[in-house]
CSV table of C-alpha atoms in Angstrom, one decimal:
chain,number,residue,atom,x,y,z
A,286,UNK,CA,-19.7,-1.6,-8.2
A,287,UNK,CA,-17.3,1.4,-6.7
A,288,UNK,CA,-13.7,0.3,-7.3
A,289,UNK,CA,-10.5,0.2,-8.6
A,290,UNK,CA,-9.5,-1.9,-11.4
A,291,UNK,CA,-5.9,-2.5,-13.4
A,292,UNK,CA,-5.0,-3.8,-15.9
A,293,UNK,CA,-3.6,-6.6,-17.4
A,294,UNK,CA,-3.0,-8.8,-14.5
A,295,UNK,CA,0.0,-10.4,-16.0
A,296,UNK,CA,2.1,-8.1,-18.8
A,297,UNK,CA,5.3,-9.6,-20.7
A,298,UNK,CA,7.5,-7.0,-22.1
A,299,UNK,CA,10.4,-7.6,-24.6
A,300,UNK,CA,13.8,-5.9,-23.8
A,301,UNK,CA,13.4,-2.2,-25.0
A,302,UNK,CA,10.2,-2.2,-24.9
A,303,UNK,CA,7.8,0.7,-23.7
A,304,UNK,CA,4.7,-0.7,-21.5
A,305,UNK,CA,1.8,0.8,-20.2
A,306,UNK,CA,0.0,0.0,-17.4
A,307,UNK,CA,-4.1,0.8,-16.7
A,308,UNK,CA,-5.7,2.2,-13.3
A,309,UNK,CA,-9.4,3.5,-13.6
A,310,UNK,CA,-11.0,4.1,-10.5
A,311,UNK,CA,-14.7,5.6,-10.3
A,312,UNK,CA,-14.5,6.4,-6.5
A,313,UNK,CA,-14.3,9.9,-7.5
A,314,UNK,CA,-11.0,9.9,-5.8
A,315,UNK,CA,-8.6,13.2,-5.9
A,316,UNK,CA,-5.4,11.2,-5.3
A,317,UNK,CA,-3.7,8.2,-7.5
A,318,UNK,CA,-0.5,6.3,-6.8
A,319,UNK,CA,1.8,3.9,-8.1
A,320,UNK,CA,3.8,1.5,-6.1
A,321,UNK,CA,6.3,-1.3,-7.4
A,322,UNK,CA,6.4,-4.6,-4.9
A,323,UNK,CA,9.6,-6.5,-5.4
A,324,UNK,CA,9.2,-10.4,-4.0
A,325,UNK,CA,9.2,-10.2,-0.2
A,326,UNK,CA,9.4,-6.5,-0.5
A,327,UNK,CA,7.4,-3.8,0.9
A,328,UNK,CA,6.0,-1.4,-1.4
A,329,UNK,CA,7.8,1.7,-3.4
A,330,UNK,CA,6.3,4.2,-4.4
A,331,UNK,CA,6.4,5.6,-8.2
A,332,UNK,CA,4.8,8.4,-8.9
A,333,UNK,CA,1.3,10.0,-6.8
A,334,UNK,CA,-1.2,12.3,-8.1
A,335,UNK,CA,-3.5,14.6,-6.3
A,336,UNK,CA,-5.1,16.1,-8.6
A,337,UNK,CA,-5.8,16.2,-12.5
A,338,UNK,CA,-3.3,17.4,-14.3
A,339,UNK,CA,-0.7,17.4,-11.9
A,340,UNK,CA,1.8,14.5,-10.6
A,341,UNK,CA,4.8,14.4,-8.5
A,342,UNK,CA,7.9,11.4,-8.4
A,343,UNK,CA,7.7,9.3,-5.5
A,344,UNK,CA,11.3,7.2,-4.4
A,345,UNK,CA,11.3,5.6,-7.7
A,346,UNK,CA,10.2,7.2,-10.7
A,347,UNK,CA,13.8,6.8,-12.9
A,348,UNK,CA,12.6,4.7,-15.9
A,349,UNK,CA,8.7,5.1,-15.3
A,350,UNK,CA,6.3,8.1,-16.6
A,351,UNK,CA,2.9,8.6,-15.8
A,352,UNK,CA,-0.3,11.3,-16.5
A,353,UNK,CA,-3.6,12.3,-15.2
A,354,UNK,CA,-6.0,13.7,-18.0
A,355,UNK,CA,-8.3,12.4,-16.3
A,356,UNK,CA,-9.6,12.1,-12.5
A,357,UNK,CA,-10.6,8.8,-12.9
A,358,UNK,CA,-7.1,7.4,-14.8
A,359,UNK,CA,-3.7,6.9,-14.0
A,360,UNK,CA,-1.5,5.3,-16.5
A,361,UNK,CA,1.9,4.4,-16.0
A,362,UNK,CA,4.7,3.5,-18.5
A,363,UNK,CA,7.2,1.3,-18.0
A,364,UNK,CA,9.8,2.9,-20.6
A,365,UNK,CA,13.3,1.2,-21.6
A,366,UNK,CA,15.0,3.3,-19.6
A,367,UNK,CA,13.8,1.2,-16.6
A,368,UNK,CA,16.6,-1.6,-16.5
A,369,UNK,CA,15.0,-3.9,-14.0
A,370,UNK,CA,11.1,-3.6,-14.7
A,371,UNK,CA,10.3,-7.1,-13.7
A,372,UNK,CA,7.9,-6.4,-10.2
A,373,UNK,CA,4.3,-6.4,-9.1
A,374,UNK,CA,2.8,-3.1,-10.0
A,375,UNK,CA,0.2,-1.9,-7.7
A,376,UNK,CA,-2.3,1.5,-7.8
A,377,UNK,CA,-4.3,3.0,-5.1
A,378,UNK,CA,-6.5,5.7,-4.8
A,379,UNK,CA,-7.9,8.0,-1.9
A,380,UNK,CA,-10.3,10.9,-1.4
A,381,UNK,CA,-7.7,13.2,-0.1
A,382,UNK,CA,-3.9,12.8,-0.3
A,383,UNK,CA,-3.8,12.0,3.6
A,384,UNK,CA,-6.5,10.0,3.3
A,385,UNK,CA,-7.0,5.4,3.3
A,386,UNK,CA,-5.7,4.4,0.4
A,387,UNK,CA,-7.6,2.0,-1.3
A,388,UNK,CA,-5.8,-0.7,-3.7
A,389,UNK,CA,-6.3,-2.6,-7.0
A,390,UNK,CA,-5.7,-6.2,-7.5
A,391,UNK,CA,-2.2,-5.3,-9.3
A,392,UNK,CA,-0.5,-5.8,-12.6
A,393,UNK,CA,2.9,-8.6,-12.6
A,394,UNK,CA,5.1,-7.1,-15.4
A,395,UNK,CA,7.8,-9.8,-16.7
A,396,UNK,CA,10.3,-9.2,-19.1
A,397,UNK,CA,10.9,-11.7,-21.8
B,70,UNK,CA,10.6,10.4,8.4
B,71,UNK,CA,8.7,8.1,10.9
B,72,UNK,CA,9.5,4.3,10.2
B,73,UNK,CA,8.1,1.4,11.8
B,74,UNK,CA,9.8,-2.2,13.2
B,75,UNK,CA,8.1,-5.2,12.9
B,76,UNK,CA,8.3,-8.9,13.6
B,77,UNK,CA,9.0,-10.7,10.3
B,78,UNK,CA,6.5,-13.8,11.0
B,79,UNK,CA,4.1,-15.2,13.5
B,80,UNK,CA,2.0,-18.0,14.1
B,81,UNK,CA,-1.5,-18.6,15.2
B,82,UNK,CA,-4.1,-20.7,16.1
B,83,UNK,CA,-7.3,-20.5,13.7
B,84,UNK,CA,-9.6,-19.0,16.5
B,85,UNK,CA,-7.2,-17.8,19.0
B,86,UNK,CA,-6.3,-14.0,19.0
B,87,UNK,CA,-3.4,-12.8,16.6
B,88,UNK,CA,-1.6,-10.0,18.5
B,89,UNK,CA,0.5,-8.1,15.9
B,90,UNK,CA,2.9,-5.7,17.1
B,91,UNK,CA,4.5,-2.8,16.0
B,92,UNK,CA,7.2,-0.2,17.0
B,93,UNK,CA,7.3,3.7,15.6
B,94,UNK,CA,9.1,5.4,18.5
B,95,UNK,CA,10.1,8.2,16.2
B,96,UNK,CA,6.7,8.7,15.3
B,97,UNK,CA,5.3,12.5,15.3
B,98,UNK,CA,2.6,14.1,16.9
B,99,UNK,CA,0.3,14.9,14.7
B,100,UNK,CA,1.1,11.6,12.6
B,101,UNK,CA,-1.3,8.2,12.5
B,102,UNK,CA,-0.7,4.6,12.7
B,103,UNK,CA,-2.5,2.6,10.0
B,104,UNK,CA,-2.7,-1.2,9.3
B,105,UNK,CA,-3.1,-2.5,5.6
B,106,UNK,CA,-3.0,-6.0,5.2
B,107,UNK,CA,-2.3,-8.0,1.8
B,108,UNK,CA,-2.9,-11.6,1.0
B,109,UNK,CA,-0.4,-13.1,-1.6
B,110,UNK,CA,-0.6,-11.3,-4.9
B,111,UNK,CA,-3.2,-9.4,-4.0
B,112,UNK,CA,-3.6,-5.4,-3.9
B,113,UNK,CA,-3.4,-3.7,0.0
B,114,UNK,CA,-6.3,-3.9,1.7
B,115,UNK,CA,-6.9,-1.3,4.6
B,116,UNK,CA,-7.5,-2.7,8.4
B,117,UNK,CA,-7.7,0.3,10.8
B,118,UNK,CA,-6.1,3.4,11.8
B,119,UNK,CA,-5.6,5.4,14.7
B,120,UNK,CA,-3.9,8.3,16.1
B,121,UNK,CA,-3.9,7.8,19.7
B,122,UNK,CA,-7.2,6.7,20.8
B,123,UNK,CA,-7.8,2.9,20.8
B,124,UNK,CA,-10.0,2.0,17.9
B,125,UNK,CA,-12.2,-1.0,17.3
B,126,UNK,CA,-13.8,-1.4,13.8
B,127,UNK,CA,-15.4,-5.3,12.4
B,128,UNK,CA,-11.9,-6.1,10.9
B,129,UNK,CA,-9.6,-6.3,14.1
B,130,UNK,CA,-8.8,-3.7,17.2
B,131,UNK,CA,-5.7,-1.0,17.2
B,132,UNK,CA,-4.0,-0.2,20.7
B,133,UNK,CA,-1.6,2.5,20.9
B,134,UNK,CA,0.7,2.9,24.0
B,135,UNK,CA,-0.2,6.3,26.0
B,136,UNK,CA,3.3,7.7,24.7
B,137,UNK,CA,2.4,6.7,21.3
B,138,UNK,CA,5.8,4.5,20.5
B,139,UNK,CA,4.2,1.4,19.9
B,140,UNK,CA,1.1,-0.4,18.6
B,141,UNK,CA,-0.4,-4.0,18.4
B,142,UNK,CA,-3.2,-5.2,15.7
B,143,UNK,CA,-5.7,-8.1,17.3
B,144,UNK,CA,-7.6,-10.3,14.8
B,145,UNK,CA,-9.6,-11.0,17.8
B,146,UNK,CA,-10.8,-14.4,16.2
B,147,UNK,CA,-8.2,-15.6,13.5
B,148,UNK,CA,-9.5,-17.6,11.0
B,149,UNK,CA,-6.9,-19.5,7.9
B,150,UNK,CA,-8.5,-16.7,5.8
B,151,UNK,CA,-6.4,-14.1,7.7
B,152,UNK,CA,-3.1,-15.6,6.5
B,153,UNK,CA,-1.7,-12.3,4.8
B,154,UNK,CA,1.1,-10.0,5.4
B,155,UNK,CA,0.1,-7.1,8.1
B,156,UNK,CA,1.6,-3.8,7.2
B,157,UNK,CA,2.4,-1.6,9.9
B,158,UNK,CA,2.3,2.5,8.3
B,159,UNK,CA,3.2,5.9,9.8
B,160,UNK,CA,1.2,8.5,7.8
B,161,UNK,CA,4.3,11.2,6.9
B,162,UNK,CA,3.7,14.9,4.9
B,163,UNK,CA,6.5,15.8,3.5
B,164,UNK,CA,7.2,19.2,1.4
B,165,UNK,CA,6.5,17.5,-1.7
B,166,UNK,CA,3.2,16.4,-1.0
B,167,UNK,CA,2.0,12.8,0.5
B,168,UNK,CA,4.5,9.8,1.2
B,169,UNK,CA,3.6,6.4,2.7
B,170,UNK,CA,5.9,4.1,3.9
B,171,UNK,CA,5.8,0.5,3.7
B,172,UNK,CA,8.1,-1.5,5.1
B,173,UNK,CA,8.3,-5.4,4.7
B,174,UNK,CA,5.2,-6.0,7.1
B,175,UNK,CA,4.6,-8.9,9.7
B,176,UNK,CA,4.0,-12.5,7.7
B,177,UNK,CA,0.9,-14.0,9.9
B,178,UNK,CA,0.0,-18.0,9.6
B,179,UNK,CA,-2.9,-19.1,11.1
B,180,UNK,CA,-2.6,-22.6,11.7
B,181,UNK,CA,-5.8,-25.2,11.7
């Protein structure tokens, strides 16, 4: 099946810890994203992609890094530097950059 | 950037019409409306879009006002399965590449 997948669905991170967080997708999608939802929030956005090799910060990107090796992968770190990781971490995909965006299920990152 | 206003919450029958409305009055002319919706701790899932023609697709309908200030969403036959939270979107280009904004969307109860 086409899709996008992340993962781990839930992630616990001890204080100064680096995470990283999985998005494949095998829509042979250009663009990638990464948005943060905080509860009853709207989404943020991270970091996008739209194309390999190349990135750009979204509104949010202090305390998160990211790369694109690969058209298919997006990782994203959750580095110590990010003092208040705890959030649901979603990724999206589209063809084009102004194009649907089409979502994962999501990753909920807690600090222990 | 274009934003949107929404209603916080609404209620509706299961199998009555759910009219969701939507405000961008600073919205641009070359810029679309799009509808996402997400069902609790879910990923975004992509509705409709539209840039000034009415649009009609098996998910739900999209009317935009002639001057292009306003929208409304209609789940034409709501069912408890459409409980989500309805995001209203103004597709922006900035210098920097691609942003989307997403504000804290409409929270819809259909009621049995």
């Amino acid at each position: 099946d086409g899709g996008i997948t992340q993962s781990p669905k839930y992630l616990f991170r001890k204080e100064g810890q680096n995470v990283t967080l999985s998005c494949e997708q095998n829509l042979n999608h250009d663009a990638m994203y990464w948005y943060r939802q905080d509860p009853g929030q709207g989404l943020r956005l991270i970091y996008y992609s739209q194309i390999v090799n190349d990135f750009q910060k979204g509104d949010i990107a202090e305390g998160y890094s990211v790369s694109r090796e690969k058209k298919e992968s997006f990782p994203l770190t959750v580095t110590s530097a990010q003092k208040n990781p705890t959030a649901f971490y979603l990724c999206a995909s589209s063809m084009q950059s102004q194009e649907t965006q089409y979502f994962g299920p999501g990753t909920r990152l807690l600090v222990l | 950037d274009a934003k949107t206003t929404q209603p916080t919450s609404m209620d509706c029958a299961e199998g009555r019409a759910a009219n969701l409305p939507c405000n961008h009055s600073t919205i641009s002319g070359n810029e679309y409306v799009y509808w996402y919706r997400q069902i609790h701790s879910q990923g975004p899932q992509y509705i409709i879009h539209g840039l000034k023609n009415n649009e009609t697709n098996e998910m739900a309908s999209l009317i935009i006002t002639e001057d292009r200030k306003s929208s409304t969403l209609i789940l034409p036959h709501a069912t408890l399965r459409d409980t989500a939270v309805y995001y209203c979107i103004v597709r922006v280009l900035n210098t920097g590449g691609f942003k989307t904004i997403f504000g804290a969307g409409t929270r819809l109860f259909v009621k049995a």
